[in-house]
Coordinates of C-alpha atoms (C1' of nucleotides) in Angstrom, one line a residue:
Chain A
M276 CA 34.1 -10.6 93.0
L277 CA 36.1 -11.5 89.9
S278 CA 34.3 -13.0 87.0
H279 CA 35.1 -14.1 83.5
F280 CA 33.8 -11.5 81.1
T281 CA 32.6 -12.1 77.6
V282 CA 30.4 -10.4 75.0
D283 CA 27.9 -12.1 72.7
C284 CA 26.5 -10.6 69.6
V285 CA 23.0 -11.1 68.1
I286 CA 23.8 -10.1 64.6
Y287 CA 20.7 -9.5 62.5
T288 CA 20.2 -9.1 58.8
F289 CA 17.3 -8.9 56.4
H290 CA 17.3 -11.3 53.5
E291 CA 14.6 -13.1 51.4
A292 CA 11.9 -11.2 53.2
Q293 CA 13.1 -12.6 56.6
L294 CA 15.1 -11.5 59.5
K295 CA 18.1 -13.7 60.1
I296 CA 20.6 -14.1 62.8
L297 CA 24.2 -15.2 62.4
L298 CA 25.2 -18.3 64.4
T299 CA 28.5 -20.1 64.6
E300 CA 29.2 -23.7 65.2
R301 CA 31.3 -24.1 68.2
N302 CA 34.6 -26.0 68.0
E303 CA 35.4 -26.1 71.7
Y304 CA 34.3 -27.4 75.0
P305 CA 31.6 -26.9 76.2
Y306 CA 28.8 -27.3 73.7
K307 CA 31.3 -28.4 71.0
G308 CA 29.4 -28.9 67.8
W309 CA 26.5 -26.8 69.0
W310 CA 25.3 -23.6 67.4
A311 CA 25.9 -20.4 69.4
L312 CA 25.9 -16.7 69.2
P313 CA 29.3 -15.3 68.1
G314 CA 31.0 -14.2 71.2
F315 CA 34.3 -14.1 73.1
Y316 CA 36.3 -12.9 76.0
V317 CA 36.8 -9.2 76.5
E318 CA 40.5 -8.4 76.8
K319 CA 41.9 -6.8 80.0
D320 CA 42.2 -3.3 78.7
E321 CA 39.7 -3.5 75.9
E322 CA 36.4 -1.5 76.0
M323 CA 33.4 -3.8 75.9
E324 CA 32.1 -2.2 72.7
D325 CA 35.5 -2.7 71.0
A326 CA 35.3 -6.4 71.8
V327 CA 31.9 -6.5 70.2
K328 CA 33.2 -4.7 67.2
R329 CA 36.1 -7.1 67.0
I330 CA 33.9 -10.1 67.1
S331 CA 31.4 -8.8 64.6
Y332 CA 34.3 -7.9 62.3
E333 CA 35.6 -11.5 62.5
N334 CA 32.2 -12.8 61.7
T335 CA 30.9 -10.4 59.1
G336 CA 34.0 -8.6 57.8
L337 CA 32.3 -5.4 58.6
K338 CA 33.4 -2.4 60.7
D339 CA 31.3 0.4 62.0
I340 CA 28.1 -1.4 62.3
Y341 CA 25.0 -0.5 64.3
L342 CA 25.2 -1.7 67.9
E343 CA 23.2 -1.5 71.0
Q344 CA 23.5 -3.2 74.3
L345 CA 20.9 -5.7 75.2
A346 CA 21.5 -7.0 78.7
A347 CA 24.0 -8.8 81.0
F348 CA 23.6 -12.5 81.7
A349 CA 25.6 -13.7 84.7
G350 CA 24.0 -16.9 86.0
V351 CA 26.4 -18.9 88.1
K352 CA 25.4 -22.0 86.2
R353 CA 25.7 -20.6 82.7
H354 CA 29.0 -22.4 82.2
P355 CA 30.2 -25.6 83.7
E356 CA 33.5 -24.1 84.9
G357 CA 31.8 -21.4 86.9
R358 CA 30.3 -18.0 86.2
I359 CA 31.0 -16.4 82.9
L360 CA 29.3 -13.0 82.7
T361 CA 28.3 -12.1 79.2
V362 CA 27.0 -8.8 78.0
A363 CA 24.8 -9.3 74.9
Y364 CA 24.7 -6.8 72.1
V365 CA 22.4 -6.5 69.1
A366 CA 24.1 -5.7 65.8
L367 CA 22.3 -4.9 62.6
V368 CA 23.9 -5.3 59.2
R369 CA 22.8 -5.1 55.6
Y370 CA 22.8 -8.4 53.8
D371 CA 24.3 -6.8 50.6
N372 CA 27.4 -5.9 52.6
V373 CA 28.0 -9.4 54.1
K374 CA 26.6 -11.9 51.6
N375 CA 30.0 -12.9 50.3
K376 CA 31.9 -12.4 53.4
V377 CA 30.7 -14.7 56.1
K378 CA 33.2 -17.4 57.0
P379 CA 34.8 -18.6 60.2
V380 CA 38.1 -16.7 60.6
T381 CA 38.8 -18.0 64.1
S382 CA 39.9 -21.3 65.5
Y383 CA 37.2 -21.7 68.0
M384 CA 34.4 -22.2 65.5
K385 CA 33.8 -24.4 62.5
Q386 CA 31.4 -22.3 60.5
A387 CA 29.0 -19.4 60.6
K388 CA 25.6 -19.4 59.0
W389 CA 22.5 -17.1 58.8
Y390 CA 19.3 -18.6 60.4
P391 CA 15.8 -17.1 60.1
I392 CA 14.6 -16.0 63.5
N393 CA 11.7 -18.4 63.5
H394 CA 13.8 -21.5 62.4
L395 CA 16.7 -21.5 64.8
P396 CA 18.6 -24.7 65.7
D397 CA 19.2 -25.8 69.3
L398 CA 21.5 -23.3 70.9
A399 CA 24.4 -23.5 73.4
F400 CA 24.2 -21.8 76.8
D401 CA 21.3 -19.5 77.3
H402 CA 21.6 -18.1 73.8
R403 CA 18.0 -18.9 72.9
E404 CA 16.9 -16.7 75.8
I405 CA 19.2 -13.9 74.7
I406 CA 17.8 -14.0 71.2
Q407 CA 14.3 -14.0 72.4
L408 CA 14.9 -10.9 74.5
S409 CA 16.6 -9.2 71.5
V410 CA 13.5 -9.8 69.3
E411 CA 11.3 -8.3 71.9
K412 CA 13.4 -5.2 72.3
L413 CA 13.6 -4.6 68.6
K414 CA 9.9 -5.0 68.3
K415 CA 9.2 -2.4 70.9
R416 CA 11.6 0.2 69.4
L417 CA 10.5 -0.5 65.8
S418 CA 8.7 2.8 64.9
Y419 CA 11.1 5.2 66.7
S420 CA 14.5 3.7 66.0
L421 CA 16.8 3.5 63.1
A422 CA 16.8 -0.3 63.3
P423 CA 14.8 -1.0 60.2
F424 CA 17.1 1.1 58.1
E425 CA 20.2 -0.6 59.3
L426 CA 18.8 -3.9 58.1
L427 CA 17.7 -2.7 54.7
P428 CA 19.9 -1.6 51.8
E429 CA 20.4 2.1 51.4
K430 CA 17.7 2.2 48.8
F431 CA 14.7 0.0 49.5
T432 CA 11.1 -0.6 48.4
L433 CA 8.2 0.0 50.6
T434 CA 7.4 -3.6 50.5
Q435 CA 10.8 -4.5 51.9
F436 CA 10.3 -1.9 54.6
Q437 CA 7.0 -3.4 55.4
Q438 CA 8.5 -6.9 55.5
V439 CA 10.9 -5.8 58.2
Y440 CA 8.0 -4.6 60.3
E441 CA 6.1 -7.8 59.7
A442 CA 9.0 -10.0 60.5
L443 CA 9.5 -8.3 63.9
L444 CA 5.9 -8.0 64.8
G445 CA 5.1 -11.5 63.6
E446 CA 2.0 -10.5 61.8
T447 CA 1.0 -9.2 58.4
L448 CA 0.0 -5.6 57.9
D449 CA -2.4 -4.0 55.5
K450 CA -0.4 -2.4 52.6
R451 CA -2.5 0.7 52.3
N452 CA -2.6 1.5 56.0
F453 CA 1.1 0.8 56.4
R454 CA 1.9 3.2 53.6
K455 CA -0.4 5.8 54.9
K456 CA 1.3 5.6 58.3
I457 CA 4.9 5.8 57.2
N458 CA 3.9 8.7 54.9
N459 CA 2.7 10.5 58.0
L460 CA 5.9 9.7 59.8
G461 CA 7.5 11.8 57.0
Y462 CA 11.1 10.6 57.2
L463 CA 11.1 8.5 54.0
K464 CA 12.5 10.2 50.9
E465 CA 10.9 9.1 47.6
L466 CA 13.5 8.5 44.9
D467 CA 13.1 8.7 41.1
E468 CA 14.7 5.2 40.9
F469 CA 13.1 1.8 40.6
Q470 CA 13.9 -1.8 41.3
T471 CA 15.6 -3.6 38.5
G472 CA 15.9 -7.2 37.5
V473 CA 12.4 -8.2 38.6
S474 CA 9.9 -9.9 36.3
Y475 CA 7.0 -7.8 37.4
R476 CA 6.2 -4.2 37.8
A477 CA 9.3 -2.5 39.4
A478 CA 8.7 -0.8 42.7
R479 CA 9.9 2.7 43.5
L480 CA 12.9 3.0 45.8
Y481 CA 13.0 5.1 48.9
K482 CA 15.6 6.1 51.4
L483 CA 15.7 7.4 54.9
D484 CA 15.7 11.2 55.3
R485 CA 18.1 11.3 58.3
R486 CA 17.6 15.0 58.9
K487 CA 13.8 14.7 59.3
F488 CA 14.3 11.6 61.4
Q489 CA 16.6 13.4 63.8
K490 CA 14.4 16.4 64.0
L491 CA 11.5 14.2 65.0
F492 CA 13.4 12.3 67.8
E493 CA 15.7 14.8 69.4
Chain B
M221 CA 39.3 -11.7 80.6
L222 CA 38.6 -11.4 84.4
S223 CA 36.9 -8.4 85.7
H224 CA 35.7 -7.1 89.0
F225 CA 32.0 -7.5 89.1
T226 CA 29.5 -5.3 91.1
V227 CA 25.9 -4.4 91.0
D228 CA 24.4 -0.9 91.5
C229 CA 20.8 -0.2 92.4
V230 CA 18.7 2.7 91.4
I231 CA 16.0 2.5 94.1
Y232 CA 13.0 4.6 93.4
T233 CA 10.1 5.6 95.6
F234 CA 7.3 8.1 95.4
H235 CA 6.9 10.6 98.2
E236 CA 5.5 14.1 98.4
A237 CA 4.3 14.0 94.9
Q238 CA 7.9 13.4 93.7
L239 CA 10.0 10.5 92.5
K240 CA 13.0 10.0 94.7
I241 CA 16.1 7.9 94.5
L242 CA 18.0 6.5 97.4
L243 CA 21.7 7.6 97.5
T244 CA 24.4 6.7 99.9
E245 CA 27.4 8.8 101.0
R246 CA 30.5 6.8 100.3
N247 CA 33.0 6.2 103.1
E248 CA 35.7 4.7 101.0
Y249 CA 38.3 5.4 98.4
P250 CA 37.6 6.4 95.6
Y251 CA 35.0 9.2 95.7
K252 CA 35.0 9.2 99.5
G253 CA 32.4 11.6 100.8
W254 CA 30.6 11.6 97.5
W255 CA 27.0 10.5 96.9
A256 CA 26.6 7.3 94.9
L257 CA 24.1 4.6 94.1
P258 CA 24.0 1.8 96.6
G259 CA 26.1 -1.0 95.1
F260 CA 28.6 -3.6 96.0
Y261 CA 30.6 -6.6 94.7
V262 CA 28.8 -9.7 93.7
E263 CA 30.1 -12.7 95.6
K264 CA 31.8 -15.6 93.8
D265 CA 28.8 -18.0 94.0
E266 CA 26.1 -15.5 94.3
E267 CA 23.5 -14.9 91.6
M268 CA 23.5 -11.3 90.4
E269 CA 19.9 -10.7 91.4
D270 CA 20.6 -12.0 94.9
A271 CA 23.4 -9.5 95.2
V272 CA 20.9 -6.8 94.2
K273 CA 18.4 -8.1 96.8
R274 CA 21.1 -8.1 99.4
I275 CA 22.1 -4.6 98.7
S276 CA 18.6 -3.2 98.5
Y277 CA 17.8 -5.0 101.8
E278 CA 20.7 -3.4 103.5
N279 CA 19.5 -0.1 102.3
T280 CA 15.8 -0.2 102.7
G281 CA 15.2 -3.1 105.0
L282 CA 12.9 -4.6 102.4
K283 CA 12.9 -8.0 100.8
D284 CA 10.9 -9.1 97.7
I285 CA 11.0 -5.8 95.9
Y286 CA 10.3 -5.1 92.3
L287 CA 13.5 -5.3 90.2
E288 CA 14.5 -5.1 86.6
Q289 CA 17.9 -5.0 85.0
L290 CA 18.9 -1.7 83.4
A291 CA 22.3 -2.2 81.7
A292 CA 25.9 -3.2 82.2
F293 CA 28.6 -0.5 82.5
A294 CA 32.1 -1.7 81.9
G295 CA 34.3 1.3 80.9
V296 CA 37.9 0.6 81.5
K297 CA 38.2 4.0 83.2
R298 CA 35.2 3.8 85.4
H299 CA 37.4 3.1 88.4
P300 CA 41.0 4.3 89.0
E301 CA 42.2 0.8 89.9
G302 CA 41.1 -0.7 86.6
R303 CA 37.9 -2.0 85.2
I304 CA 35.0 -2.7 87.5
L305 CA 32.0 -4.0 85.6
T306 CA 28.7 -3.1 87.1
V307 CA 25.3 -4.2 86.2
A308 CA 22.7 -1.6 87.2
Y309 CA 19.3 -2.6 88.4
V310 CA 16.2 -0.5 88.9
A311 CA 14.2 -1.2 92.1
L312 CA 10.9 0.2 93.0
V313 CA 9.6 0.5 96.6
R314 CA 6.7 2.0 98.4
Y315 CA 7.6 4.9 100.7
D316 CA 5.2 3.7 103.4
N317 CA 7.3 0.6 103.7
V318 CA 10.7 2.3 104.0
K319 CA 10.0 5.6 105.6
N320 CA 11.3 4.6 109.0
K321 CA 13.9 2.1 107.9
V322 CA 16.5 3.8 105.8
K323 CA 19.9 3.9 107.6
P324 CA 23.4 2.9 106.7
V325 CA 23.9 -0.7 107.9
T326 CA 27.3 -1.2 106.2
S327 CA 30.7 0.1 107.0
Y328 CA 31.4 1.4 103.5
M329 CA 28.9 4.3 103.6
K330 CA 28.1 7.1 106.1
Q331 CA 24.4 7.6 105.4
A332 CA 21.6 7.1 103.0
K333 CA 19.1 9.6 101.8
W334 CA 16.3 10.0 99.4
Y335 CA 16.8 12.6 96.6
P336 CA 14.1 13.9 94.2
I337 CA 15.2 12.9 90.7
N338 CA 15.4 16.5 89.6
H339 CA 17.5 17.6 92.5
L340 CA 20.4 15.2 92.6
P341 CA 23.8 16.0 94.1
D342 CA 27.0 15.4 92.3
L343 CA 27.5 11.7 91.9
A344 CA 30.4 9.3 92.0
F345 CA 31.6 7.3 89.0
D346 CA 29.1 7.3 86.1
H347 CA 26.1 7.1 88.4
R348 CA 24.5 10.2 87.0
E349 CA 24.5 8.5 83.6
I350 CA 23.0 5.4 85.0
I351 CA 20.2 7.3 86.7
Q352 CA 19.5 9.2 83.5
L353 CA 19.1 5.9 81.6
S354 CA 16.8 4.5 84.2
V355 CA 14.5 7.5 84.1
E356 CA 14.2 7.1 80.3
K357 CA 13.5 3.5 80.5
L358 CA 10.8 3.9 83.2
K359 CA 9.3 6.6 81.1
K360 CA 8.9 4.5 78.1
R361 CA 7.4 1.6 79.9
L362 CA 5.0 3.7 82.0
S363 CA 1.7 2.7 80.5
Y364 CA 2.3 -1.0 80.0
S365 CA 4.3 -1.9 83.2
L366 CA 3.5 -2.4 86.8
A367 CA 6.0 0.2 87.7
P368 CA 3.6 2.9 88.9
F369 CA 1.9 0.5 91.2
E370 CA 5.1 -0.6 92.8
L371 CA 5.8 3.0 93.7
L372 CA 2.4 3.8 95.1
P373 CA 0.7 2.4 98.3
E374 CA -1.6 -0.5 97.8
K375 CA -4.6 1.9 97.8
F376 CA -4.0 5.2 96.1
T377 CA -5.9 8.2 94.8
L378 CA -6.1 9.0 91.1
T379 CA -4.2 12.2 91.8
Q380 CA -1.3 10.2 93.2
F381 CA -1.4 8.0 90.2
Q382 CA -1.3 10.9 87.9
Q383 CA 1.6 12.4 89.9
V384 CA 3.7 9.4 89.2
Y385 CA 3.0 9.8 85.5
E386 CA 3.8 13.5 85.6
A387 CA 7.0 13.0 87.5
L388 CA 8.3 10.5 85.0
L389 CA 7.1 12.3 81.9
G390 CA 8.3 15.7 83.3
E391 CA 5.1 17.4 82.2
T392 CA 1.7 18.1 83.7
L393 CA -1.4 16.3 82.4
D394 CA -5.0 17.3 82.1
K395 CA -7.0 15.7 85.0
R396 CA -10.0 14.9 82.9
N397 CA -8.2 13.4 80.0
F398 CA -5.9 11.4 82.3
R399 CA -8.9 9.9 84.1
K400 CA -10.6 9.1 80.9
K401 CA -7.6 7.3 79.6
I402 CA -6.9 5.2 82.7
N403 CA -10.6 4.4 82.8
N404 CA -10.3 3.0 79.4
L405 CA -7.3 0.9 80.4
G406 CA -9.7 -0.7 82.7
Y407 CA -7.3 -2.2 85.2
L408 CA -8.0 0.1 88.1
K409 CA -10.5 -1.1 90.7
E410 CA -12.6 1.7 92.3
L411 CA -12.9 1.1 96.1
D412 CA -15.6 2.3 98.5
E413 CA -12.9 3.9 100.6
F414 CA -11.7 7.4 100.8
Q415 CA -8.6 9.3 101.9
T416 CA -8.6 10.3 105.6
G417 CA -6.9 13.1 107.5
V418 CA -7.0 15.7 104.8
S419 CA -8.5 19.1 105.3
Y420 CA -10.3 19.1 102.0
R421 CA -12.7 16.8 100.2
A422 CA -11.4 13.3 100.6
A423 CA -10.4 11.5 97.4
R424 CA -11.6 8.1 96.5
L425 CA -9.1 5.3 96.7
Y426 CA -8.3 2.8 93.9
K427 CA -6.2 -0.2 93.6
L428 CA -4.7 -2.3 90.8
D429 CA -6.8 -5.1 89.4
R430 CA -4.0 -7.5 88.8
R431 CA -6.2 -10.0 86.9
K432 CA -7.3 -7.5 84.3
F433 CA -3.8 -6.1 84.0
Q434 CA -2.4 -9.5 83.3
K435 CA -5.1 -10.4 80.8
L436 CA -4.3 -7.3 78.9
F437 CA -0.6 -7.9 78.7
E438 CA -0.1 -11.6 78.3
Chain C
dT165 C1' -1.4 -11.9 23.6
dT166 C1' -2.0 -13.9 27.7
dT167 C1' -0.6 -15.0 32.2
dA168 C1' 1.6 -14.4 36.5
dA169 C1' 3.4 -11.6 39.9
dT170 C1' 3.7 -7.6 42.4
dA171 C1' 3.0 -2.2 42.7
dG172 C1' 0.2 1.3 43.8
dT173 C1' -3.8 3.9 45.3
dG174 C1' -8.7 6.3 48.4
dT175 C1' -12.6 6.7 51.2
dA176 C1' -15.7 6.0 54.9
dA177 C1' -16.4 4.6 59.6
dA178 C1' -14.9 4.0 64.2
dA179 C1' -12.0 4.8 67.9
dA180 C1' -8.9 7.5 70.5
dA181 C1' -6.9 11.8 71.9
dT182 C1' -7.3 16.5 73.0
dA183 C1' -8.9 21.0 74.7
dC184 C1' -11.4 23.1 77.9
dA185 C1' -14.3 25.2 83.0
dC186 C1' -17.0 24.9 86.8
dA187 C1' -19.6 22.9 90.8
dC188 C1' -18.7 19.9 94.9
dT189 C1' -17.0 18.8 99.6
dA190 C1' -14.4 18.4 103.8
dT191 C1' -11.9 20.9 107.0
dA192 C1' -9.9 24.9 109.4
dT193 C1' -10.4 29.6 110.7
dT194 C1' -12.7 33.6 112.1
Chain D
dA300 C1' -22.5 30.3 111.7
dA301 C1' -20.1 32.1 108.0
dT302 C1' -16.3 31.9 105.0
dA303 C1' -11.9 30.7 103.0
dT304 C1' -9.1 27.0 101.3
dA305 C1' -7.6 23.3 98.7
dG306 C1' -8.2 19.6 96.1
dT307 C1' -12.0 16.3 94.0
dG308 C1' -14.8 15.1 90.3
dT309 C1' -17.2 15.4 86.0
dG310 C1' -19.0 16.1 80.1
dT311 C1' -18.9 17.6 75.5
dA312 C1' -17.3 19.0 71.1
dT313 C1' -13.3 18.8 67.9
dT314 C1' -9.5 16.7 65.9
dT315 C1' -6.6 13.0 64.9
dT316 C1' -5.6 8.4 64.3
dT317 C1' -6.7 3.8 63.2
dT318 C1' -9.1 0.5 60.8
dA319 C1' -11.4 -2.1 57.0
dC320 C1' -11.6 -2.9 52.5
dA321 C1' -10.8 -4.0 46.3
dC322 C1' -9.4 -2.7 42.2
dT323 C1' -6.2 -0.9 38.3
dA324 C1' -1.3 -0.5 36.6
dT325 C1' 3.1 -2.3 35.1
dT326 C1' 6.5 -5.6 33.7
dA327 C1' 8.6 -9.9 32.0
dA328 C1' 8.1 -14.3 30.6
dA329 C1' 5.6 -18.0 28.4

DNA sequence: TTTAATAGTGTAAAAAATACACACTATATT
DNA sequence: AATATAGTGTGTATTTTTTACACTATTAAA
């Protein structure tokens, strides 16, 4: 009737044309030395979401990030000392905002590191399963959620946008058909700005037109 | 760090061309006399799903029913005595199987009753919100999940099948187009049997072709 | 000036979704 | 026997969406 209560965060970002997840190396029994999702106990009078925010702040230095609940995991055998119920959340952050910030600021882990979703190390507890579920959920919601925009910089190229889709779908898409489709969606705003610092033709930048997006999905 | 831990069940069935949810009248503080989702504490060494099965058995007399986890609700203020974390599950049952069975078999409730999803009474706790979320989830998964078949009898008419869709989508569908679409899906098996006991032209019965369904979604 | 790397663009064909109306049949009623 | 009732079952034309596919443009660096 009483259970330990934790939250775990699957924190995604988009970098080098890949989706990556932030993992921490545990410095505590059990699974000491293993990689795991950032997570910790929820305090007695703390709202679950606040605990998630606290943990993602400790790990990314960011407040006010995009969060959604994934699922609860409560297997009696998850933890050797008895049931620890965890509620897993998905968080999405822009790599620009975190690239110089990630470091372990807690005693219970040695380091934190971004791993591409298709090259994950062995993971503690049932964290592999949690991640698997999170990928599937993101995949399904792709075309009617703000998720892609939470992963990309404010201003992005269509190629970057396509790469987010490709990373989640796990397949390559035809450039022309992709562009046609997102043009029809109608919630991208074409800017008069271009990529800089590339040694090839600079791509045009776009951003999300939040108004149009909301009109479409209310 | 420790929290009370319960599960709540949103048990759906299909009856009289409507989707209905099983509610119980509480016989305990708090919300005594209010209608609520069937739910109870998870025992110390009990798996969460087993608790759900236990509770749905107590309420419907059925074992081995279709279950999926919906979400965790853990608001500090859900319960006047402090946080009670609940994990909500959706269960789907065939009305044929339960129609003579529903009765309160526990001390903590007075009665149980099926309510159409669009005529619900006032509900205890945040149960209205839980139900709302469950409807939305079912709606999204409609055409690529087994949910409709778990709600219908083994052998059903196309009209019944369409009514399940209509109830969840909250709109009426064109009969010809609906039939064309599900014909294209290709996982319905046409039987040589017909409805009986109706005072009008008897409709042909169909059933799910599980093999084809699985081939399609593996 | 050439090379390497990526951006950007259109059209035709096929497939899927939509809109739409009437004849059929089993039973109950007179 | 005739008729009313209530729901079953079916086809076609139109529009929309999806797919397949290949070349030119731009920039920086060598």
